[in-house]
Amino acid sequence: EASRLAVEAVETGLNPEETSRDVIAAMGDEILARKMADVIRSGNRNIVHRAANNPELRGMGTTVTLAFVRGTQATIAHVGDSRAYLVDSRNRRIMQVTDDHSFVEALVAAGHLTQEQAEEHPMRNVLYRALGQAEELDVDVYEVHLQSDDRLILCSDGLTRHVKAHEISEIVLSNRDPETAAQLLIDLANKRGGEDNVSVIIVLVESDLPADSDHNVDSTIELTPIAPEPEETVILAERHFVDSASDTEDTLRATDLLTDPKPGQPEHTYESGGEGRDPRAPFQ
């Protein structure tokens, strides 16, 4: 129910009939970022109010990772422990764009736990931020610069509990077709005992730009605001779900939405060669 309410809020707030491609293309970065955050907050309020009026629904919640792709730029709005990854095909590098809003990841960020310890921690699935927890909600919004052959991946924790980031990168880079790669990732998670919903979206960026084009990309690990001109197109893969009839599949033109209806359950850069780049910038 929480996942459905979140999807409905996005569909209403980013209705293609009311918000045309031209209107969205003309939006400034800050306006689009605020709009995406607002639709997630709207979904959160709907969940909180529904739970308050229905005792049997109290405690329900969901996570959400929403991506809107415009040319060479993706704007990502995020709450919870679903994740967005960027796979840089030139440098064979995968970067976790989003931060997990879990207590254990907060301990990792503070230096109190290693990533290996976090993976075995008994509270690794407990979130401190998710839709449905409180009426007020902070939404993280990131801008990501895209280059030709990059892959943008949205996935639930049903995948990341069982498949490592470097394995995600290897499978995606070995299979150009987004739907094939997504299904292989889902199959691997299930083979390793996946008990949760496994949701995967893969966006493949295609462009006629030369490989050595300069996109003002910062090659360091610092987070640098990036606002390139939209010149590329993207191929959107369908979302794939496993073991869940209640999740809703949703593709909104150039928008991908991923929700995970288990907020109480619940490394950012991995390399397989090359120095890569960090195209991420948290929206201010």
PDB file of C-alpha atoms in Angstrom:
ATOM      1  CA  GLU A   1       0.000   0.000   0.000  1.00  0.00           C
ATOM      2  CA  ALA A   2       2.803   2.440   0.893  1.00  0.00           C
ATOM      3  CA  SER A   3       4.625   1.691  -2.346  1.00  0.00           C
ATOM      4  CA  ARG A   4       1.430   2.218  -4.344  1.00  0.00           C
ATOM      5  CA  LEU A   5       0.783   5.595  -2.686  1.00  0.00           C
ATOM      6  CA  ALA A   6       4.335   6.722  -3.466  1.00  0.00           C
ATOM      7  CA  VAL A   7       3.962   5.749  -7.127  1.00  0.00           C
ATOM      8  CA  GLU A   8       0.599   7.518  -7.368  1.00  0.00           C
ATOM      9  CA  ALA A   9       2.122  10.722  -5.977  1.00  0.00           C
ATOM     10  CA  VAL A  10       4.853  10.664  -8.619  1.00  0.00           C
ATOM     11  CA  GLU A  11       2.364   9.928 -11.393  1.00  0.00           C
ATOM     12  CA  THR A  12       0.216  12.850 -10.281  1.00  0.00           C
ATOM     13  CA  GLY A  13       3.072  15.276  -9.682  1.00  0.00           C
ATOM     14  CA  LEU A  14       4.897  14.465 -12.912  1.00  0.00           C
ATOM     15  CA  ASN A  15       1.868  13.722 -15.075  1.00  0.00           C
ATOM     16  CA  PRO A  16       3.088  13.710 -18.697  1.00  0.00           C
ATOM     17  CA  GLU A  17      -0.230  15.175 -19.869  1.00  0.00           C
ATOM     18  CA  GLU A  18       0.114  18.186 -17.606  1.00  0.00           C
ATOM     19  CA  THR A  19       3.903  18.454 -17.633  1.00  0.00           C
ATOM     20  CA  SER A  20       4.984  18.163 -21.260  1.00  0.00           C
ATOM     21  CA  ARG A  21       8.464  17.270 -22.441  1.00  0.00           C
ATOM     22  CA  ASP A  22       8.996  20.872 -23.528  1.00  0.00           C
ATOM     23  CA  VAL A  23       8.007  22.189 -20.111  1.00  0.00           C
ATOM     24  CA  ILE A  24      10.351  19.801 -18.329  1.00  0.00           C
ATOM     25  CA  ALA A  25      13.174  20.469 -20.800  1.00  0.00           C
ATOM     26  CA  ALA A  26      12.838  24.176 -20.053  1.00  0.00           C
ATOM     27  CA  MET A  27      12.897  23.732 -16.270  1.00  0.00           C
ATOM     28  CA  GLY A  28      15.945  24.960 -14.431  1.00  0.00           C
ATOM     29  CA  ASP A  29      17.897  22.387 -12.453  1.00  0.00           C
ATOM     30  CA  GLU A  30      16.737  23.741  -9.099  1.00  0.00           C
ATOM     31  CA  ILE A  31      13.089  23.826 -10.178  1.00  0.00           C
ATOM     32  CA  LEU A  32      13.191  20.212 -11.345  1.00  0.00           C
ATOM     33  CA  ALA A  33      14.989  19.124  -8.179  1.00  0.00           C
ATOM     34  CA  ARG A  34      12.384  20.824  -5.990  1.00  0.00           C
ATOM     35  CA  LYS A  35       9.542  19.337  -8.021  1.00  0.00           C
ATOM     36  CA  MET A  36      10.923  15.820  -7.648  1.00  0.00           C
ATOM     37  CA  ALA A  37      11.440  16.294  -3.910  1.00  0.00           C
ATOM     38  CA  ASP A  38       7.941  17.736  -3.560  1.00  0.00           C
ATOM     39  CA  VAL A  39       6.237  14.766  -5.231  1.00  0.00           C
ATOM     40  CA  ILE A  40       8.078  12.399  -2.887  1.00  0.00           C
ATOM     41  CA  ARG A  41       7.029  14.481   0.122  1.00  0.00           C
ATOM     42  CA  SER A  42       3.462  14.396  -1.166  1.00  0.00           C
ATOM     43  CA  GLY A  43       3.597  10.617  -1.292  1.00  0.00           C
ATOM     44  CA  ASN A  44       5.010  10.571   2.226  1.00  0.00           C
ATOM     45  CA  ARG A  45       2.141  12.689   3.564  1.00  0.00           C
ATOM     46  CA  ASN A  46      -0.377  10.418   1.868  1.00  0.00           C
ATOM     47  CA  ILE A  47       1.208   7.375   3.502  1.00  0.00           C
ATOM     48  CA  VAL A  48       1.298   8.985   6.951  1.00  0.00           C
ATOM     49  CA  HIS A  49      -2.328  10.129   6.731  1.00  0.00           C
ATOM     50  CA  ARG A  50      -3.551   6.764   5.425  1.00  0.00           C
ATOM     51  CA  ALA A  51      -1.792   4.927   8.240  1.00  0.00           C
ATOM     52  CA  ALA A  52      -3.148   7.349  10.850  1.00  0.00           C
ATOM     53  CA  ASN A  53      -6.717   6.695   9.698  1.00  0.00           C
ATOM     54  CA  ASN A  54      -6.337   2.925   9.327  1.00  0.00           C
ATOM     55  CA  PRO A  55      -4.970   1.125  12.399  1.00  0.00           C
ATOM     56  CA  GLU A  56      -4.234  -2.010  10.382  1.00  0.00           C
ATOM     57  CA  LEU A  57      -1.836   0.013   8.195  1.00  0.00           C
ATOM     58  CA  ARG A  58       0.131   1.674  10.977  1.00  0.00           C
ATOM     59  CA  GLY A  59       3.845   1.188  10.592  1.00  0.00           C
ATOM     60  CA  MET A  60       3.706   0.830   6.824  1.00  0.00           C
ATOM     61  CA  GLY A  61       6.296   2.644   4.762  1.00  0.00           C
ATOM     62  CA  THR A  62       8.481   2.493   1.693  1.00  0.00           C
ATOM     63  CA  THR A  63      11.727   3.684   0.200  1.00  0.00           C
ATOM     64  CA  VAL A  64      12.002   5.516  -3.104  1.00  0.00           C
ATOM     65  CA  THR A  65      14.687   6.311  -5.654  1.00  0.00           C
ATOM     66  CA  LEU A  66      13.458   8.495  -8.512  1.00  0.00           C
ATOM     67  CA  ALA A  67      15.564   9.424 -11.551  1.00  0.00           C
ATOM     68  CA  PHE A  68      14.748  11.965 -14.254  1.00  0.00           C
ATOM     69  CA  VAL A  69      17.063  11.903 -17.256  1.00  0.00           C
ATOM     70  CA  ARG A  70      17.479  14.974 -19.468  1.00  0.00           C
ATOM     71  CA  GLY A  71      20.138  14.608 -22.113  1.00  0.00           C
ATOM     72  CA  THR A  72      23.504  14.241 -20.425  1.00  0.00           C
ATOM     73  CA  GLN A  73      22.176  14.902 -16.948  1.00  0.00           C
ATOM     74  CA  ALA A  74      20.228  12.758 -14.509  1.00  0.00           C
ATOM     75  CA  THR A  75      18.532  14.244 -11.468  1.00  0.00           C
ATOM     76  CA  ILE A  76      18.009  11.686  -8.717  1.00  0.00           C
ATOM     77  CA  ALA A  77      15.741  12.086  -5.677  1.00  0.00           C
ATOM     78  CA  HIS A  78      16.167   9.520  -2.940  1.00  0.00           C
ATOM     79  CA  VAL A  79      14.924   8.368   0.464  1.00  0.00           C
ATOM     80  CA  GLY A  80      15.780   5.058   2.132  1.00  0.00           C
ATOM     81  CA  ASP A  81      18.131   2.214   1.238  1.00  0.00           C
ATOM     82  CA  SER A  82      17.310   1.521  -2.373  1.00  0.00           C
ATOM     83  CA  ARG A  83      20.287   2.692  -4.428  1.00  0.00           C
ATOM     84  CA  ALA A  84      21.354   4.469  -7.581  1.00  0.00           C
ATOM     85  CA  TYR A  85      24.659   3.450  -9.158  1.00  0.00           C
ATOM     86  CA  LEU A  86      26.538   4.922 -12.095  1.00  0.00           C
ATOM     87  CA  VAL A  87      28.671   2.568 -14.185  1.00  0.00           C
ATOM     88  CA  ASP A  88      31.411   4.380 -16.112  1.00  0.00           C
ATOM     89  CA  SER A  89      32.085   2.090 -19.066  1.00  0.00           C
ATOM     90  CA  ARG A  90      35.293   3.832 -20.175  1.00  0.00           C
ATOM     91  CA  ASN A  91      37.052   3.372 -16.873  1.00  0.00           C
ATOM     92  CA  ARG A  92      35.124   0.227 -15.893  1.00  0.00           C
ATOM     93  CA  ARG A  93      34.148   1.801 -12.632  1.00  0.00           C
ATOM     94  CA  ILE A  94      30.938   1.760 -10.591  1.00  0.00           C
ATOM     95  CA  MET A  95      29.983   4.493  -8.156  1.00  0.00           C
ATOM     96  CA  GLN A  96      27.177   4.466  -5.611  1.00  0.00           C
ATOM     97  CA  VAL A  97      25.429   7.782  -6.141  1.00  0.00           C
ATOM     98  CA  THR A  98      22.969   7.664  -3.243  1.00  0.00           C
ATOM     99  CA  ASP A  99      23.563   7.248   0.469  1.00  0.00           C
ATOM    100  CA  ASP A 100      21.697   4.596   2.448  1.00  0.00           C
ATOM    101  CA  HIS A 101      19.529   6.121   5.165  1.00  0.00           C
ATOM    102  CA  SER A 102      20.215   3.288   7.602  1.00  0.00           C
ATOM    103  CA  PHE A 103      21.675   3.381  11.100  1.00  0.00           C
ATOM    104  CA  VAL A 104      24.466   1.011  10.137  1.00  0.00           C
ATOM    105  CA  GLU A 105      25.527   3.088   7.123  1.00  0.00           C
ATOM    106  CA  ALA A 106      25.596   6.142   9.396  1.00  0.00           C
ATOM    107  CA  LEU A 107      28.013   4.258  11.647  1.00  0.00           C
ATOM    108  CA  VAL A 108      30.141   3.385   8.618  1.00  0.00           C
ATOM    109  CA  ALA A 109      30.196   7.031   7.513  1.00  0.00           C
ATOM    110  CA  ALA A 110      31.278   8.066  11.007  1.00  0.00           C
ATOM    111  CA  GLY A 111      34.108   5.539  10.975  1.00  0.00           C
ATOM    112  CA  HIS A 112      32.679   3.320  13.725  1.00  0.00           C
ATOM    113  CA  LEU A 113      32.139   0.296  11.475  1.00  0.00           C
ATOM    114  CA  THR A 114      33.836  -1.094   8.405  1.00  0.00           C
ATOM    115  CA  GLN A 115      31.762  -1.970   5.352  1.00  0.00           C
ATOM    116  CA  GLU A 116      32.416  -5.650   6.058  1.00  0.00           C
ATOM    117  CA  GLN A 117      31.144  -5.282   9.635  1.00  0.00           C
ATOM    118  CA  ALA A 118      28.093  -3.396   8.403  1.00  0.00           C
ATOM    119  CA  GLU A 119      27.100  -6.246   6.091  1.00  0.00           C
ATOM    120  CA  GLU A 120      26.834  -8.616   9.073  1.00  0.00           C
ATOM    121  CA  HIS A 121      25.416  -6.149  11.612  1.00  0.00           C
ATOM    122  CA  PRO A 122      22.068  -7.205  13.189  1.00  0.00           C
ATOM    123  CA  MET A 123      20.644  -3.698  12.611  1.00  0.00           C
ATOM    124  CA  ARG A 124      21.742  -3.405   8.989  1.00  0.00           C
ATOM    125  CA  ASN A 125      18.122  -3.249   7.799  1.00  0.00           C
ATOM    126  CA  VAL A 126      16.905  -0.556  10.203  1.00  0.00           C
ATOM    127  CA  LEU A 127      16.274   2.806   8.524  1.00  0.00           C
ATOM    128  CA  TYR A 128      16.358   6.230  10.115  1.00  0.00           C
ATOM    129  CA  ARG A 129      14.646   7.808   7.102  1.00  0.00           C
ATOM    130  CA  ALA A 130      11.860   6.419   4.909  1.00  0.00           C
ATOM    131  CA  LEU A 131       8.460   7.418   3.597  1.00  0.00           C
ATOM    132  CA  GLY A 132       5.799   6.866   6.250  1.00  0.00           C
ATOM    133  CA  GLN A 133       7.924   7.490   9.342  1.00  0.00           C
ATOM    134  CA  ALA A 134       6.924  11.120   9.967  1.00  0.00           C
ATOM    135  CA  GLU A 135       4.967  13.872   8.246  1.00  0.00           C
ATOM    136  CA  GLU A 136       8.100  15.933   7.576  1.00  0.00           C
ATOM    137  CA  LEU A 137      10.635  14.310   5.264  1.00  0.00           C
ATOM    138  CA  ASP A 138      14.092  15.251   4.019  1.00  0.00           C
ATOM    139  CA  VAL A 139      14.761  14.191   0.429  1.00  0.00           C
ATOM    140  CA  ASP A 140      18.287  13.839  -0.972  1.00  0.00           C
ATOM    141  CA  VAL A 141      18.610  15.119  -4.541  1.00  0.00           C
ATOM    142  CA  TYR A 142      21.686  14.570  -6.722  1.00  0.00           C
ATOM    143  CA  GLU A 143      22.764  15.665 -10.181  1.00  0.00           C
ATOM    144  CA  VAL A 144      24.743  13.115 -12.184  1.00  0.00           C
ATOM    145  CA  HIS A 145      26.600  13.842 -15.417  1.00  0.00           C
ATOM    146  CA  LEU A 146      26.227  11.105 -18.033  1.00  0.00           C
ATOM    147  CA  GLN A 147      28.530  10.150 -20.890  1.00  0.00           C
ATOM    148  CA  SER A 148      28.051   7.810 -23.817  1.00  0.00           C
ATOM    149  CA  ASP A 149      27.779   4.125 -22.793  1.00  0.00           C
ATOM    150  CA  ASP A 150      27.324   4.972 -19.113  1.00  0.00           C
ATOM    151  CA  ARG A 151      24.720   2.953 -17.244  1.00  0.00           C
ATOM    152  CA  LEU A 152      22.513   4.396 -14.553  1.00  0.00           C
ATOM    153  CA  ILE A 153      21.188   1.675 -12.260  1.00  0.00           C
ATOM    154  CA  LEU A 154      18.348   1.934  -9.741  1.00  0.00           C
ATOM    155  CA  CYS A 155      17.909  -1.088  -7.480  1.00  0.00           C
ATOM    156  CA  SER A 156      16.299  -2.201  -4.248  1.00  0.00           C
ATOM    157  CA  ASP A 157      18.166  -3.657  -1.293  1.00  0.00           C
ATOM    158  CA  GLY A 158      16.887  -7.047  -2.410  1.00  0.00           C
ATOM    159  CA  LEU A 159      19.699  -6.881  -4.966  1.00  0.00           C
ATOM    160  CA  THR A 160      22.462  -5.228  -2.958  1.00  0.00           C
ATOM    161  CA  ARG A 161      22.132  -7.630  -0.013  1.00  0.00           C
ATOM    162  CA  HIS A 162      23.265 -10.468  -2.252  1.00  0.00           C
ATOM    163  CA  VAL A 163      25.213  -8.954  -5.154  1.00  0.00           C
ATOM    164  CA  LYS A 164      28.344  -6.860  -4.656  1.00  0.00           C
ATOM    165  CA  ALA A 165      28.872  -3.572  -6.488  1.00  0.00           C
ATOM    166  CA  HIS A 166      31.783  -4.935  -8.531  1.00  0.00           C
ATOM    167  CA  GLU A 167      29.600  -7.847  -9.622  1.00  0.00           C
ATOM    168  CA  ILE A 168      26.856  -5.459 -10.700  1.00  0.00           C
ATOM    169  CA  SER A 169      29.436  -3.574 -12.754  1.00  0.00           C
ATOM    170  CA  GLU A 170      30.817  -6.734 -14.376  1.00  0.00           C
ATOM    171  CA  ILE A 171      27.381  -8.024 -15.386  1.00  0.00           C
ATOM    172  CA  VAL A 172      26.220  -4.677 -16.741  1.00  0.00           C
ATOM    173  CA  LEU A 173      29.410  -4.090 -18.730  1.00  0.00           C
ATOM    174  CA  SER A 174      29.305  -7.623 -20.150  1.00  0.00           C
ATOM    175  CA  ASN A 175      25.695  -7.297 -21.330  1.00  0.00           C
ATOM    176  CA  ARG A 176      24.861  -4.170 -23.306  1.00  0.00           C
ATOM    177  CA  ASP A 177      21.122  -4.842 -23.424  1.00  0.00           C
ATOM    178  CA  PRO A 178      19.619  -3.293 -20.246  1.00  0.00           C
ATOM    179  CA  GLU A 179      16.817  -5.839 -19.904  1.00  0.00           C
ATOM    180  CA  THR A 180      19.210  -8.772 -20.208  1.00  0.00           C
ATOM    181  CA  ALA A 181      21.575  -7.298 -17.620  1.00  0.00           C
ATOM    182  CA  ALA A 182      18.706  -6.536 -15.235  1.00  0.00           C
ATOM    183  CA  GLN A 183      17.376 -10.080 -15.437  1.00  0.00           C
ATOM    184  CA  LEU A 184      20.841 -11.559 -14.874  1.00  0.00           C
ATOM    185  CA  LEU A 185      21.237  -9.455 -11.729  1.00  0.00           C
ATOM    186  CA  ILE A 186      17.830 -10.556 -10.450  1.00  0.00           C
ATOM    187  CA  ASP A 187      18.627 -14.197 -11.174  1.00  0.00           C
ATOM    188  CA  LEU A 188      21.936 -13.949  -9.309  1.00  0.00           C
ATOM    189  CA  ALA A 189      20.296 -12.366  -6.246  1.00  0.00           C
ATOM    190  CA  ASN A 190      17.655 -15.096  -6.154  1.00  0.00           C
ATOM    191  CA  LYS A 191      20.251 -17.826  -6.634  1.00  0.00           C
ATOM    192  CA  ARG A 192      22.022 -16.550  -3.530  1.00  0.00           C
ATOM    193  CA  GLY A 193      18.886 -16.794  -1.432  1.00  0.00           C
ATOM    194  CA  GLY A 194      17.168 -13.481  -2.027  1.00  0.00           C
ATOM    195  CA  GLU A 195      14.104 -13.331   0.197  1.00  0.00           C
ATOM    196  CA  ASP A 196      13.086  -9.725  -0.454  1.00  0.00           C
ATOM    197  CA  ASN A 197      11.707  -8.047  -3.568  1.00  0.00           C
ATOM    198  CA  VAL A 198      14.406  -7.625  -6.197  1.00  0.00           C
ATOM    199  CA  SER A 199      13.848  -4.538  -8.341  1.00  0.00           C
ATOM    200  CA  VAL A 200      16.266  -3.312 -11.005  1.00  0.00           C
ATOM    201  CA  ILE A 201      16.146  -0.458 -13.537  1.00  0.00           C
ATOM    202  CA  ILE A 202      19.010   0.074 -15.978  1.00  0.00           C
ATOM    203  CA  VAL A 203      19.384   3.155 -18.181  1.00  0.00           C
ATOM    204  CA  LEU A 204      21.849   2.880 -21.068  1.00  0.00           C
ATOM    205  CA  VAL A 205      23.145   6.196 -22.398  1.00  0.00           C
ATOM    206  CA  GLU A 206      23.697   6.335 -26.155  1.00  0.00           C
ATOM    207  CA  SER A 207      25.289   9.244 -27.992  1.00  0.00           C
ATOM    208  CA  ASP A 208      27.115  10.268 -31.139  1.00  0.00           C
ATOM    209  CA  LEU A 209      29.540  12.377 -29.102  1.00  0.00           C
ATOM    210  CA  PRO A 210      33.214  11.459 -29.570  1.00  0.00           C
ATOM    211  CA  ALA A 211      34.756   9.412 -26.804  1.00  0.00           C
ATOM    212  CA  ASP A 212      37.205  12.138 -25.828  1.00  0.00           C
ATOM    213  CA  SER A 213      34.604  14.912 -25.586  1.00  0.00           C
ATOM    214  CA  ASP A 214      35.199  17.345 -22.737  1.00  0.00           C
ATOM    215  CA  HIS A 215      32.153  17.518 -20.467  1.00  0.00           C
ATOM    216  CA  ASN A 216      33.757  19.476 -17.651  1.00  0.00           C
ATOM    217  CA  VAL A 217      34.010  16.282 -15.636  1.00  0.00           C
ATOM    218  CA  ASP A 218      36.033  16.412 -12.443  1.00  0.00           C
ATOM    219  CA  SER A 219      38.328  13.370 -12.350  1.00  0.00           C
ATOM    220  CA  THR A 220      38.894  13.670  -8.599  1.00  0.00           C
ATOM    221  CA  ILE A 221      36.779  12.202  -5.830  1.00  0.00           C
ATOM    222  CA  GLU A 222      35.401  15.606  -4.883  1.00  0.00           C
ATOM    223  CA  LEU A 223      31.707  16.249  -5.492  1.00  0.00           C
ATOM    224  CA  THR A 224      31.484  18.916  -8.159  1.00  0.00           C
ATOM    225  CA  PRO A 225      28.295  20.579  -9.465  1.00  0.00           C
ATOM    226  CA  ILE A 226      27.811  19.594 -13.085  1.00  0.00           C
ATOM    227  CA  ALA A 227      25.235  21.054 -15.462  1.00  0.00           C
ATOM    228  CA  PRO A 228      25.986  19.921 -19.025  1.00  0.00           C
ATOM    229  CA  GLU A 229      23.853  20.772 -22.026  1.00  0.00           C
ATOM    230  CA  PRO A 230      21.397  17.996 -22.987  1.00  0.00           C
ATOM    231  CA  GLU A 231      22.693  16.447 -26.192  1.00  0.00           C
ATOM    232  CA  GLU A 232      22.361  12.719 -25.634  1.00  0.00           C
ATOM    233  CA  THR A 233      19.498  10.247 -25.690  1.00  0.00           C
ATOM    234  CA  VAL A 234      18.847   7.350 -23.366  1.00  0.00           C
ATOM    235  CA  ILE A 235      17.345   3.893 -23.633  1.00  0.00           C
ATOM    236  CA  LEU A 236      15.154   3.024 -20.669  1.00  0.00           C
ATOM    237  CA  ALA A 237      14.903  -0.613 -19.641  1.00  0.00           C
ATOM    238  CA  GLU A 238      11.733  -1.923 -18.103  1.00  0.00           C
ATOM    239  CA  ARG A 239      11.710  -2.504 -14.380  1.00  0.00           C
ATOM    240  CA  HIS A 240      11.822  -6.138 -13.294  1.00  0.00           C
ATOM    241  CA  PHE A 241      10.208  -7.474 -10.132  1.00  0.00           C
ATOM    242  CA  VAL A 242      10.545 -10.819  -8.425  1.00  0.00           C
ATOM    243  CA  ASP A 243       8.364 -12.374  -5.709  1.00  0.00           C
ATOM    244  CA  SER A 244       6.035  -9.408  -5.382  1.00  0.00           C
ATOM    245  CA  ALA A 245       2.609  -8.941  -6.872  1.00  0.00           C
ATOM    246  CA  SER A 246       2.008  -5.803  -4.851  1.00  0.00           C
ATOM    247  CA  ASP A 247       4.777  -3.613  -6.275  1.00  0.00           C
ATOM    248  CA  THR A 248       3.776  -1.306  -9.102  1.00  0.00           C
ATOM    249  CA  GLU A 249       5.788  -1.044 -12.319  1.00  0.00           C
ATOM    250  CA  ASP A 250       6.047   2.514 -13.501  1.00  0.00           C
ATOM    251  CA  THR A 251       7.818   4.314 -16.318  1.00  0.00           C
ATOM    252  CA  LEU A 252       7.103   8.008 -16.733  1.00  0.00           C
ATOM    253  CA  ARG A 253       8.549   9.034 -20.101  1.00  0.00           C
ATOM    254  CA  ALA A 254      12.164   9.790 -19.197  1.00  0.00           C
ATOM    255  CA  THR A 255      11.454   9.132 -15.526  1.00  0.00           C
ATOM    256  CA  ASP A 256      12.267   5.961 -13.617  1.00  0.00           C
ATOM    257  CA  LEU A 257      10.885   5.290 -10.160  1.00  0.00           C
ATOM    258  CA  LEU A 258      11.943   2.554  -7.773  1.00  0.00           C
ATOM    259  CA  THR A 259      10.118   1.858  -4.514  1.00  0.00           C
ATOM    260  CA  ASP A 260      10.686  -0.801  -1.883  1.00  0.00           C
ATOM    261  CA  PRO A 261       7.787  -1.459   0.519  1.00  0.00           C
ATOM    262  CA  LYS A 262       9.952  -2.484   3.475  1.00  0.00           C
ATOM    263  CA  PRO A 263      11.431   0.625   5.123  1.00  0.00           C
ATOM    264  CA  GLY A 264      12.042  -1.072   8.449  1.00  0.00           C
ATOM    265  CA  GLN A 265      14.502  -3.412   6.795  1.00  0.00           C
ATOM    266  CA  PRO A 266      16.637  -1.724   5.690  1.00  0.00           C
ATOM    267  CA  GLU A 267      32.236   1.715  -0.443  1.00  0.00           C
ATOM    268  CA  HIS A 268      30.674   4.170  -2.468  1.00  0.00           C
ATOM    269  CA  THR A 269      33.179   3.835  -5.302  1.00  0.00           C
ATOM    270  CA  TYR A 270      34.410   0.536  -6.694  1.00  0.00           C
ATOM    271  CA  GLU A 271      36.890   0.070  -9.498  1.00  0.00           C
ATOM    272  CA  SER A 272      37.732  -2.798 -11.801  1.00  0.00           C
ATOM    273  CA  GLY A 273      40.348  -0.780 -13.639  1.00  0.00           C
ATOM    274  CA  GLY A 274      41.191   2.812 -14.513  1.00  0.00           C
ATOM    275  CA  GLU A 275      40.952   5.936 -12.399  1.00  0.00           C
ATOM    276  CA  GLY A 276      37.425   6.817 -13.458  1.00  0.00           C
ATOM    277  CA  ARG A 277      35.592   9.954 -12.496  1.00  0.00           C
ATOM    278  CA  ASP A 278      33.096  11.200  -9.933  1.00  0.00           C
ATOM    279  CA  PRO A 279      30.194  12.899 -11.705  1.00  0.00           C
ATOM    280  CA  ARG A 280      28.008  13.191  -8.613  1.00  0.00           C
ATOM    281  CA  ALA A 281      26.912  16.413  -6.969  1.00  0.00           C
ATOM    282  CA  PRO A 282      24.386  16.665  -4.132  1.00  0.00           C
ATOM    283  CA  PHE A 283      21.892  19.349  -5.108  1.00  0.00           C
ATOM    284  CA  GLN A 284      22.129  22.410  -2.918  1.00  0.00           C
TER     285      GLN A 284
END
